[in-house]
Amino acid sequence: MTRERNVAASLGGWSARHRKSAILGWLLLVVLATVIGGMAGQRNLTHAEVGARDSARAEQILADAGINRPASEMVLVHSAKVNGSRGAVQAVLANVKSTGQVRDVQDPLISPDRHDMLIQFNMTGDADTATDRVQPVLDAVAKARQAHPDVTIGEFGSASANKWFNETMGNDFAQAEWTAVPLALGILLVAFGALLAAVLPVALALTAFLAANGLLALTSHAMHVDTSANSVMLLMGLAVGVDYCLFYIRREREERAAGQSREAALRIAAATSGRSVLISGVTVMVAMAGMFLSGLQLFSGFAVGTILVVFIAMVGSVTVLPALLSLLGDKVEFGRIPLLHRRRKSGGRKNSQFWGAVLAPVLRRPGLFAALSAGVLIVLALPSLGMHTEKLGVDKQLPADVALVKTYQDISRSFPGGPAPAQIVVKAPDIQAPAVRQAIASFKATQVTIHTTANIAEIDIPLPGSGSDASSKQALKTLRTTTIPAILGQIPGAEVLVHGDLAFSVDFNDQLRSSIVPVFVFVMGITFLLMLISFRSVVIAATAIALNLLSVAASYGVMVAVFQHGWGASLVGTHAVGALESWIPLFVFVVLFGLSMDYHVFVVSRIQEAHDGGMPTTQAVSQGIRSTAGVVTSAAVIMIAVFSVFGTLSMQDFKQLGVGLAVAVLLDATLVRAVLLPALMTLLGERNWYLPRWLGWLPQLSHGEPVRPVPHHRAAERLPI
């Protein structure tokens, strides 16, 4: 069997020979993509594009007709005395009307116990820009609050909530960016002991993110994306970009420390780590592509963004990085930090001794350690059996001590259905027909709006319960399956759909449940094929799937334990919310299946390299794990640090995402790759490399490069790794 051409080695060789072209080409790509993307601007998802099924269709009907629902606001006035809030209510009404920013002010609603009064009104102008104009209204309410300290006054609405979201998320992500980058740099300083070697991976990851961000802005004109796609891209770009460079530079430094010439060290790094980067990058991108099968444009945007940033980071790692290393040579050690550099200089031998000590009992009793490590992962995964997902409402998405949340909860309690009623959209051939008007009038609606020219009616129906609990969901189901068909189902040619916060959540969840199996099958199937082609082994491919599933399941279990049941929730600054955000499990699965391949491909490639060099499997496993453990640990620490930063954000979904990914990477890089993988491969022995004869046509990819003997005078030159 002839070996296939090593693309990574060819790219690395070309870049080293044409380093100016490679470096200038990279800079040109980053500058052009950033400038053009900035000029084009990013097009974000509309309300209809975010959702799914009937609720999204209802939103689209309104959008196509040019009907924009105004941004609604509510002010709750609570008094300890019965009817004790009337003076404050009059003050609120007078103050908000004086701003000139409100319309459709309704008569206040009075709660059954007469302790609460609810003022409802709409913001003037376009709902999309109401967030920018709501501050005078908030100030007017605050003025009434100061004038009446004996009552409690709180405001909640789409404009005020979005203002809080935008400001908080902007501050959070700015803090995350300024924290994640220095963290990654600090970890790399420890890993390399030299400033320049540490800066290169961070610089390449950030420039890859900038280029991908610009390209995403251009892509968004063809397919709108969610605003959070940029934050997801930063998270992924830092994680994979730094890892890929770390793998490459450490291998090049390792070969130089072994006495290879600069050219030979770079060539070996390109042929080995470069190939691992290409395999890993392709695997991550294919895994991300699984999100296209979700049927939700939110995930399609995530898929495009992550594929772009991983592709650019991968290309940069095998082109501009070799060019820079060729240009710098041993000057990549510039900025040596004495203490760290001395530790790094002797660290290779100490790391080898440490991991040798860790591996020794694992390789002596592989069955025992395989069972123990798998058992730990299974125990961690057990809580996931009771996983509950939902589109988290404001009261669960935001921290419990936020005034906005307390007002929302108080309105839900005193005026059930007030914060989030169900909204029926009726599109009929003639909305003014007597039968249609009579059917609409038969609903016990809080508000009915007729759009005569568009032949559309909007009907607001209050729901019992909190707006997201079991009673509200049952009421929505009854409305859709019984009430609407009985009253409006007989109108010829009419289209009747329900939307609103709860309908959006239910439809979104239902769409995810129907698509999660196809996504899982696609990602696992394609990953299996890529591993099979890369390593020419059915066993290696199957092992990769099994280990990844264990990591994902354990991560799910930890997320359910922390965020659904509240076990240890205070450690991450949150509390039990009873559910995971509906999009988190699918996204975490796809991302982890991709990122886990970083370590798996890197480690198994090194094992196969040793095996192809003539070592028996057990010795190759020991050699491969010991030689990669240090760089895998450094890469994992960087990923954990980046993901953990996202776990500190205010929003519940990003807390869940950060904690889930950080825990999974921690387990994957330690328990899975350092214990379970070597134990399992040792148990399997030569069966690891089993390939049926009928698959013998698969290309044989080299995971190493025959190295010429090191000249004696070069062997004396020992550089720190």
XYZ file of C-alpha atoms in Angstrom:
721
model
C 0.000 0.000 0.000
C 1.534 3.336 -1.040
C 1.272 6.130 1.454
C -0.727 9.201 0.552
C 0.937 12.566 0.149
C 1.217 14.412 3.457
C -0.687 17.635 2.797
C 0.331 19.232 6.101
C 4.016 18.569 5.398
C 3.657 20.038 1.902
C 1.926 23.149 3.218
C 4.494 23.569 5.968
C 7.363 23.114 3.504
C 5.925 25.639 1.066
C 5.343 28.167 3.841
C 8.882 27.765 5.172
C 10.294 28.340 1.670
C 7.949 31.255 0.912
C 7.602 32.684 4.377
C 7.140 36.301 3.284
C 4.303 35.318 0.973
C 2.681 33.206 3.688
C 2.925 35.905 6.373
C 1.838 38.782 4.124
C -0.970 36.654 2.687
C -2.257 35.955 6.188
C -2.129 39.613 7.191
C -3.886 40.596 3.960
C -6.648 38.036 4.627
C -7.189 39.316 8.169
C -7.208 42.993 7.178
C -9.464 42.553 4.142
C -11.934 40.288 5.949
C -12.102 42.635 8.947
C -12.487 45.831 6.891
C -14.976 44.451 4.367
C -16.976 42.710 7.078
C -17.062 45.900 9.126
C -18.272 47.895 6.137
C -20.969 45.327 5.321
C -22.193 45.023 8.907
C -23.749 41.956 10.465
C -27.375 41.065 9.805
C -28.966 39.495 12.859
C -31.888 37.096 13.121
C -35.391 38.490 13.075
C -37.938 37.404 15.691
C -39.508 35.007 13.186
C -36.139 33.470 12.253
C -35.195 32.744 15.866
C -38.215 30.537 16.512
C -39.703 27.413 14.991
C -42.972 25.903 13.808
C -46.318 27.664 14.398
C -45.011 30.491 16.568
C -42.346 31.363 13.991
C -44.927 31.172 11.189
C -47.182 33.579 13.114
C -44.315 36.021 13.540
C -43.519 35.749 9.842
C -47.148 36.494 8.845
C -47.019 39.697 10.881
C -43.605 40.648 9.487
C -44.679 40.017 5.862
C -47.701 42.254 6.413
C -45.493 45.013 7.823
C -47.147 44.709 11.247
C -44.738 45.469 14.039
C -46.024 44.883 17.526
C -45.061 47.829 19.731
C -42.705 47.349 22.640
C -44.976 46.942 25.667
C -44.131 47.960 29.215
C -45.775 47.290 32.575
C -45.384 49.063 35.893
C -46.452 47.240 39.063
C -47.338 49.314 42.107
C -47.620 47.364 45.366
C -48.833 48.658 48.715
C -49.046 46.915 52.079
C -52.389 48.670 52.552
C -55.552 47.826 50.645
C -56.061 50.438 47.921
C -52.954 52.179 49.218
C -51.247 52.620 45.861
C -53.631 54.981 44.055
C -51.546 58.119 44.638
C -48.398 56.412 43.362
C -50.279 55.100 40.329
C -51.389 58.629 39.404
C -47.795 59.831 39.751
C -46.505 57.029 37.491
C -49.163 57.777 34.859
C -48.414 61.489 34.868
C -44.655 60.981 34.732
C -44.564 58.423 31.908
C -47.053 60.390 29.779
C -44.912 63.495 30.124
C -41.961 61.755 28.456
C -43.742 61.685 25.095
C -42.387 58.157 24.590
C -45.527 56.162 25.466
C -48.930 55.508 23.915
C -51.940 53.238 24.404
C -51.892 53.764 28.159
C -54.553 51.454 29.623
C -56.618 51.818 32.757
C -54.788 50.235 35.686
C -55.663 46.658 36.598
C -56.354 45.912 40.263
C -55.343 42.592 41.844
C -58.004 40.522 43.648
C -56.547 41.398 47.071
C -56.399 45.102 46.047
C -52.778 45.449 47.137
C -51.389 45.680 43.584
C -52.139 47.820 40.550
C -50.725 47.158 37.074
C -50.184 49.951 34.565
C -49.779 48.860 30.926
C -48.664 50.958 27.959
C -46.695 50.734 24.715
C -43.596 52.557 23.596
C -43.961 54.910 20.634
C -42.064 54.254 17.410
C -40.367 51.134 16.144
C -40.189 48.282 18.667
C -36.680 47.396 17.476
C -35.349 50.785 18.609
C -37.477 51.114 21.749
C -34.550 49.887 23.831
C -32.628 53.024 22.896
C -35.552 55.273 23.920
C -36.787 53.647 27.114
C -34.439 55.404 29.560
C -36.674 58.528 29.999
C -39.562 56.198 30.883
C -37.406 54.351 33.410
C -36.363 57.690 34.884
C -40.023 58.766 35.096
C -40.928 55.609 37.009
C -37.901 56.067 39.286
C -39.052 59.638 40.014
C -42.465 58.323 41.127
C -40.734 55.677 43.240
C -38.693 58.319 45.066
C -41.791 60.433 45.661
C -43.702 57.492 47.185
C -41.298 55.496 49.368
C -44.218 53.820 51.166
C -45.037 51.658 48.124
C -43.029 49.349 45.873
C -42.832 50.292 42.201
C -41.204 48.096 39.540
C -41.125 48.173 35.752
C -40.903 45.276 33.337
C -41.335 45.084 29.570
C -39.652 44.218 26.311
C -37.795 47.528 26.019
C -36.615 47.690 29.642
C -35.658 43.990 29.661
C -33.739 44.263 26.395
C -31.916 47.302 27.698
C -30.779 45.313 30.730
C -29.801 42.363 28.522
C -27.805 44.489 26.104
C -25.938 46.406 28.772
C -25.219 43.375 30.935
C -24.196 41.120 28.064
C -21.997 43.846 26.607
C -20.205 44.304 29.921
C -20.006 40.555 30.508
C -18.484 39.757 27.136
C -16.058 42.654 27.339
C -14.933 41.287 30.704
C -14.755 37.753 29.297
C -12.619 38.852 26.370
C -10.254 40.820 28.574
C -10.007 37.901 31.002
C -9.749 34.947 28.604
C -6.911 36.359 26.504
C -4.560 37.177 29.424
C -5.393 33.802 30.979
C -4.427 31.970 27.800
C -1.251 34.029 27.528
C -0.315 33.335 31.142
C -0.781 29.590 30.724
C 1.327 29.621 27.564
C 4.053 31.534 29.383
C 4.204 28.706 31.901
C 4.124 26.116 29.108
C 6.933 27.682 27.040
C 8.832 29.825 29.543
C 9.350 32.428 26.814
C 7.290 35.478 25.882
C 7.446 35.248 22.089
C 6.590 31.540 21.995
C 3.598 32.286 24.235
C 2.407 35.282 22.212
C 2.395 33.492 18.822
C -0.555 31.129 19.527
C -2.672 33.899 21.088
C -1.896 36.275 18.220
C -2.803 33.685 15.606
C -6.024 32.729 17.421
C -7.115 36.373 17.726
C -6.317 37.201 14.104
C -8.202 34.060 13.028
C -11.180 35.292 15.063
C -10.994 38.761 13.472
C -10.909 37.293 9.966
C -13.742 34.862 10.728
C -15.776 37.651 12.297
C -15.476 39.707 9.127
C -16.431 36.770 6.916
C -19.387 35.988 9.182
C -20.648 39.543 8.707
C -20.559 39.023 4.932
C -22.219 35.615 5.227
C -24.965 37.062 7.419
C -26.365 38.977 4.449
C -27.281 35.632 2.910
C -28.187 33.903 6.176
C -28.906 35.957 9.278
C -27.113 34.991 12.496
C -27.756 35.439 16.196
C -25.868 38.175 18.033
C -24.332 35.566 20.366
C -22.639 33.842 17.389
C -19.706 36.258 17.728
C -19.166 35.283 21.356
C -19.340 31.598 20.469
C -16.780 32.230 17.716
C -14.421 33.921 20.176
C -14.747 30.997 22.566
C -14.058 28.435 19.834
C -11.391 30.518 18.115
C -9.345 30.902 21.278
C -9.770 27.252 22.201
C -8.794 25.614 18.918
C -6.486 28.347 17.618
C -4.261 28.280 20.678
C -4.364 24.487 20.870
C -3.330 23.971 17.250
C -0.389 26.336 17.584
C 0.591 24.806 20.895
C 0.694 21.306 19.375
C 2.787 22.544 16.445
C 5.293 24.682 18.369
C 5.831 22.096 21.103
C 6.628 19.393 18.547
C 9.059 21.691 16.728
C 10.749 22.620 20.025
C 10.840 18.969 21.046
C 12.653 17.970 17.859
C 15.136 20.830 18.262
C 15.764 19.700 21.835
C 16.438 16.215 20.459
C 19.173 17.674 18.260
C 17.436 18.034 14.903
C 18.344 20.904 12.632
C 15.939 23.822 12.314
C 14.761 22.600 8.920
C 14.346 18.988 10.032
C 12.520 19.966 13.235
C 10.078 22.114 11.301
C 9.582 19.392 8.682
C 8.851 16.764 11.344
C 6.458 19.098 13.169
C 4.591 19.743 9.911
C 4.387 16.040 9.058
C 3.192 15.005 12.523
C 1.501 17.774 14.506
C 0.506 19.540 11.292
C -1.272 16.432 10.096
C -2.994 16.061 13.481
C -4.142 19.678 13.237
C -5.655 19.050 9.791
C -7.443 15.875 10.899
C -8.676 17.522 14.083
C -9.779 20.681 12.281
C -11.724 18.781 9.636
C -13.359 16.656 12.347
C -14.376 19.740 14.348
C -15.830 21.427 11.254
C -17.782 18.343 10.249
C -19.131 18.039 13.785
C -20.186 21.696 13.686
C -21.952 21.044 10.371
C -24.285 18.700 12.243
C -26.035 21.799 13.603
C -27.438 22.477 10.130
C -29.701 19.448 10.668
C -31.404 21.060 13.660
C -33.876 22.936 11.468
C -33.229 26.076 13.518
C -31.523 29.104 12.034
C -29.975 29.888 15.416
C -27.874 26.710 15.136
C -27.164 27.279 11.455
C -25.584 30.608 12.407
C -23.553 28.930 15.148
C -22.440 26.319 12.609
C -21.298 28.906 10.064
C -19.451 30.958 12.675
C -17.621 28.043 14.298
C -16.740 26.418 10.963
C -15.276 29.700 9.723
C -13.130 30.315 12.796
C -11.924 26.692 13.036
C -11.099 26.587 9.316
C -9.129 29.838 9.428
C -7.315 28.831 12.636
C -6.473 25.449 11.092
C -5.164 26.983 7.871
C -3.129 29.536 9.817
C -1.589 26.808 11.967
C -0.257 24.868 8.969
C 0.769 27.880 6.835
C 1.608 31.137 8.581
C 2.850 29.427 11.764
C 5.522 27.343 9.935
C 6.510 30.513 8.083
C 6.932 32.406 11.344
C 8.863 29.561 12.959
C 11.119 29.360 9.906
C 11.698 33.117 10.049
C 12.329 33.233 13.778
C 14.231 29.991 14.186
C 15.478 29.620 17.739
C 14.610 33.285 18.356
C 11.134 31.985 19.133
C 12.635 31.587 22.622
C 12.975 35.382 22.843
C 11.829 36.891 26.132
C 12.813 33.962 28.295
C 11.450 34.224 31.809
C 14.297 32.923 33.998
C 12.373 30.934 36.601
C 9.794 29.571 34.164
C 12.418 28.860 31.530
C 14.613 26.896 33.911
C 11.582 24.862 34.956
C 10.697 24.348 31.305
C 14.258 23.389 30.467
C 14.206 20.481 32.886
C 10.479 19.940 32.604
C 10.600 17.475 29.737
C 12.399 14.857 31.765
C 10.323 15.538 34.890
C 7.083 15.389 32.915
C 8.141 12.108 31.385
C 8.969 10.731 34.823
C 5.687 11.999 36.282
C 3.506 10.572 33.532
C 5.555 7.406 33.563
C 4.683 7.036 37.244
C 0.999 7.723 36.485
C 0.906 5.292 33.579
C 2.813 2.467 35.247
C -0.095 1.151 37.362
C -2.562 1.800 34.525
C -0.538 -0.298 32.095
C 0.111 -3.005 34.712
C -3.602 -3.435 35.525
C -5.448 -1.990 32.532
C -8.672 -3.876 33.225
C -9.011 -2.467 36.725
C -8.272 1.131 35.696
C -10.525 0.924 32.639
C -13.392 -0.232 34.837
C -12.711 2.390 37.535
C -12.405 5.342 35.149
C -15.437 4.284 33.112
C -17.340 3.795 36.375
C -16.542 7.338 37.520
C -17.769 8.760 34.217
C -20.965 6.697 34.363
C -21.683 7.841 37.937
C -21.178 11.466 36.885
C -23.524 10.879 33.942
C -26.382 9.407 36.018
C -28.134 12.755 36.776
C -28.518 13.301 33.011
C -31.197 10.585 32.977
C -33.538 13.140 34.546
C -32.550 16.003 32.259
C -35.244 18.625 31.660
C -34.845 21.338 29.035
C -36.852 24.446 28.294
C -36.457 27.897 26.827
C -35.609 29.682 30.052
C -37.772 32.681 30.865
C -36.580 35.968 32.283
C -36.996 34.779 35.864
C -34.637 31.838 35.262
C -32.280 33.380 32.728
C -31.273 36.332 34.890
C -29.758 36.395 38.395
C -32.388 36.177 41.132
C -31.329 39.467 42.751
C -32.028 41.569 39.629
C -34.947 43.978 40.186
C -36.304 43.112 36.740
C -36.717 39.468 37.776
C -38.509 40.333 41.016
C -40.953 42.599 39.164
C -41.625 39.875 36.584
C -42.328 37.335 39.321
C -44.574 39.744 41.236
C -46.618 40.504 38.099
C -46.955 36.778 37.344
C -48.180 36.122 40.863
C -50.654 39.012 41.117
C -51.824 39.050 37.491
C -51.491 35.535 35.993
C -50.828 35.729 32.267
C -50.033 39.430 32.525
C -46.334 39.369 31.614
C -46.638 36.874 28.756
C -50.116 36.171 27.339
C -50.648 33.844 24.398
C -51.101 35.741 21.152
C -53.343 34.359 18.419
C -52.759 35.511 14.848
C -55.710 35.111 12.495
C -55.178 35.617 8.775
C -58.461 35.347 6.837
C -59.629 36.183 3.302
C -61.910 38.850 4.835
C -61.151 39.725 8.439
C -64.239 41.981 8.504
C -66.688 39.209 7.626
C -69.451 38.922 10.259
C -68.649 35.269 10.999
C -64.997 36.112 11.569
C -65.756 39.090 13.804
C -68.258 37.032 15.780
C -65.743 34.206 16.290
C -63.053 36.642 17.453
C -65.468 38.358 19.820
C -66.263 35.044 21.510
C -62.741 34.855 22.964
C -62.155 36.180 26.454
C -59.292 38.321 25.248
C -57.373 41.034 27.065
C -56.800 42.838 23.786
C -57.905 42.457 20.154
C -56.218 44.329 17.300
C -57.696 44.224 13.788
C -55.486 45.073 10.819
C -58.155 45.613 8.167
C -55.945 46.207 5.148
C -53.841 43.110 5.885
C -56.874 40.953 6.823
C -55.115 39.979 10.045
C -56.308 39.979 13.648
C -54.232 39.688 16.818
C -55.877 38.302 19.950
C -54.146 38.352 23.341
C -55.298 35.516 25.618
C -54.174 35.365 29.277
C -52.776 32.038 30.451
C -53.101 30.709 33.997
C -49.993 30.055 36.007
C -46.630 31.797 35.788
C -46.506 31.801 32.001
C -44.013 28.931 31.871
C -45.203 26.356 34.429
C -47.211 23.171 33.846
C -50.610 24.881 34.119
C -49.610 27.488 31.516
C -48.341 24.785 29.154
C -51.533 22.778 29.542
C -53.605 25.900 28.853
C -51.572 26.571 25.700
C -52.076 22.992 24.538
C -55.838 23.247 25.150
C -55.926 26.563 23.296
C -54.183 25.086 20.267
C -55.856 21.691 20.103
C -59.374 22.389 21.376
C -60.394 26.031 21.752
C -59.073 27.439 18.478
C -60.359 24.564 16.275
C -63.794 24.841 17.903
C -64.127 28.618 17.533
C -61.939 29.669 14.611
C -61.388 26.369 12.836
C -64.568 26.714 10.782
C -63.566 29.972 9.048
C -62.985 29.112 5.348
C -59.424 29.823 4.176
C -58.270 31.160 7.534
C -54.847 30.483 9.016
C -54.839 30.581 12.813
C -51.570 30.337 14.735
C -50.430 30.965 18.305
C -47.247 32.730 19.275
C -45.887 34.476 22.343
C -43.171 33.619 24.863
C -44.555 30.257 25.952
C -45.536 29.172 22.444
C -42.046 30.114 21.255
C -40.463 28.027 24.017
C -42.687 24.987 23.392
C -42.177 25.076 19.618
C -38.420 25.598 19.973
C -38.134 22.644 22.336
C -40.284 20.412 20.126
C -38.126 21.219 17.109
C -34.966 20.397 19.041
C -36.378 17.080 20.254
C -37.277 16.059 16.711
C -33.854 16.996 15.329
C -31.501 15.820 18.071
C -31.382 12.194 16.868
C -30.458 13.097 13.250
C -27.781 15.487 14.553
C -26.321 12.861 16.905
C -26.311 10.185 14.199
C -24.712 12.516 11.650
C -21.952 13.730 13.986
C -21.103 10.252 15.281
C -21.281 8.692 11.830
C -19.049 11.263 10.154
C -16.615 11.231 13.071
C -16.374 7.448 12.830
C -15.625 7.658 9.103
C -12.970 10.346 9.572
C -11.255 8.356 12.321
C -11.461 5.217 10.184
C -9.829 6.955 7.219
C -7.232 8.711 9.376
C -6.075 5.658 11.350
C -7.212 2.761 9.127
C -8.690 0.999 12.146
C -12.291 0.134 12.932
C -11.373 -0.305 16.601
C -9.709 3.123 16.919
C -12.736 4.762 15.283
C -15.225 2.937 17.522
C -13.146 3.704 20.621
C -13.149 7.413 19.737
C -16.963 7.433 19.550
C -17.365 5.519 22.820
C -14.953 7.716 24.777
C -16.513 10.910 23.444
C -19.990 9.714 24.378
C -18.801 9.018 27.923
C -17.298 12.517 28.179
C -20.471 14.152 26.859
C -22.721 12.086 29.148
C -20.616 12.986 32.200
C -20.780 16.657 31.222
C -24.570 16.437 30.892
C -24.759 14.827 34.326
C -22.729 17.604 35.949
C -24.828 20.320 34.267
C -28.065 18.696 35.422
C -26.728 18.291 38.960
C -25.585 21.930 39.192
C -28.209 23.875 37.270
C -31.286 21.668 37.477
C -30.875 20.350 41.036
C -28.624 23.083 42.442
C -25.864 20.809 43.755
C -22.893 23.143 44.148
C -24.642 25.892 42.162
C -23.387 28.560 44.576
C -19.823 27.748 43.502
C -20.589 29.220 40.075
C -22.711 32.065 41.402
C -26.137 30.713 40.548
C -29.044 28.689 41.920
C -31.180 25.765 40.764
C -33.455 26.808 37.911
C -34.980 23.366 37.365
C -33.929 23.004 33.737
C -31.179 23.409 31.171
C -31.558 26.018 28.452
C -33.085 24.129 25.536
C -30.273 24.738 23.027
C -27.414 23.866 25.401
C -27.409 20.004 25.238
C -27.284 19.829 21.444
C -24.686 22.576 21.171
C -22.500 21.073 23.915
C -22.680 17.656 22.242
C -21.564 19.009 18.879
C -18.797 21.193 20.290
C -17.432 18.489 22.603
C -17.459 15.859 19.898
C -15.375 18.217 17.805
C -13.025 19.467 20.511
C -12.430 16.035 22.044
C -10.889 15.051 18.747
C -8.165 17.633 19.361
C -6.744 15.452 22.082
C -7.760 12.093 20.672
C -6.199 12.683 17.257
C -3.057 14.194 18.760
C -2.529 11.401 21.289
C -3.479 8.462 19.052
C -1.394 9.858 16.177
C 1.635 9.828 18.460
C 0.825 6.284 19.570
C 0.449 5.126 15.982
C 3.649 6.939 15.036
C 5.495 4.902 17.662
C 3.720 1.704 16.612
C 4.548 2.285 12.946
C 8.153 2.757 14.066
C 8.240 -0.822 15.323
C 7.139 -0.599 18.948
C 4.618 -3.126 20.309
C 1.264 -1.599 21.158
C 1.744 -1.447 24.952
C 5.100 0.287 24.607
C 3.708 2.576 21.887
C 0.822 3.552 24.185
C 3.246 4.397 26.987
C 5.491 6.366 24.652
C 2.597 8.203 23.021
C 0.899 9.189 26.277
C 4.109 10.318 27.964
C 5.242 12.370 24.973
C 1.884 14.127 24.593
C 0.729 14.425 28.206
C 2.463 17.750 28.814
C 1.118 19.517 25.731
C -2.359 17.993 26.170
C -2.394 19.222 29.769
C -1.376 22.732 28.698
C -3.961 22.773 25.913
C -6.656 21.492 28.249
C -5.855 24.091 30.912
C -6.243 26.836 28.293
C -9.594 25.481 27.125
C -10.824 25.040 30.695
C -9.762 28.590 31.548
C -11.501 30.081 28.501
C -14.699 28.107 29.071
C -14.684 28.841 32.807
C -14.650 32.575 32.064
C -17.941 32.142 30.233
C -19.246 30.326 33.288
C -18.864 33.562 35.258
C -21.232 35.567 33.024
C -24.590 36.786 34.325
C -26.786 34.938 31.808
C -27.852 31.452 32.863
C -27.369 29.884 29.418
C -23.758 31.037 29.164
C -23.087 29.841 32.698
C -24.381 26.418 31.690
C -22.380 26.441 28.469
C -19.138 27.481 30.189
C -19.442 24.988 33.049
C -20.510 22.135 30.771
C -17.618 22.613 28.357
C -15.025 23.218 31.083
C -16.018 20.077 32.996
C -16.059 17.969 29.842
C -12.587 19.125 28.745
C -11.229 18.540 32.252
C -12.568 14.987 32.305
C -11.545 14.334 28.718
C -7.951 15.497 29.097
C -7.353 13.726 32.395
C -9.528 10.723 33.188
C -10.285 9.787 29.581
C -7.011 10.439 27.716
C -4.577 9.705 30.577
C -6.302 6.676 32.141
C -9.191 5.177 30.186
C -7.670 5.488 26.702
C -4.282 3.894 27.550
C -5.968 1.210 29.661
C -8.388 0.353 26.856
C -5.710 0.353 24.149
C -3.475 -1.845 26.318
C -6.311 -4.336 26.828
C -6.995 -4.440 23.094
C -3.325 -4.803 22.142
C -2.728 -5.428 18.448
C -6.493 -5.551 17.898
C -6.387 -1.736 18.078
C -5.187 -1.719 14.476
C -7.802 -4.108 13.085
C -9.081 -3.306 9.607
C -11.278 -5.740 7.639
C -9.794 -6.859 4.338
C -12.674 -5.380 2.396
C -11.591 -1.942 3.677
C -8.034 -2.394 2.530
C -8.558 0.184 -0.213
C -8.562 3.003 2.368
C -5.626 5.413 1.967
C -2.709 4.826 4.308
C -1.942 8.115 6.015
C 1.432 8.520 7.650
C 1.428 9.828 11.207
C 5.151 10.359 11.332
C 8.224 10.879 9.174
C 11.276 8.726 8.856
C 13.975 10.722 10.565
C 17.584 10.569 9.482
C 20.099 9.880 12.261
C 21.115 13.019 14.109
C 24.723 14.014 13.400
C 26.997 13.710 16.416
C 27.861 17.403 16.502
C 24.151 18.306 16.427
C 23.234 15.830 19.173
C 25.138 17.988 21.633
C 22.772 20.919 21.036
C 19.885 20.495 23.474
C 17.191 23.117 23.423
C 14.386 23.432 25.952
C 11.025 22.168 24.785
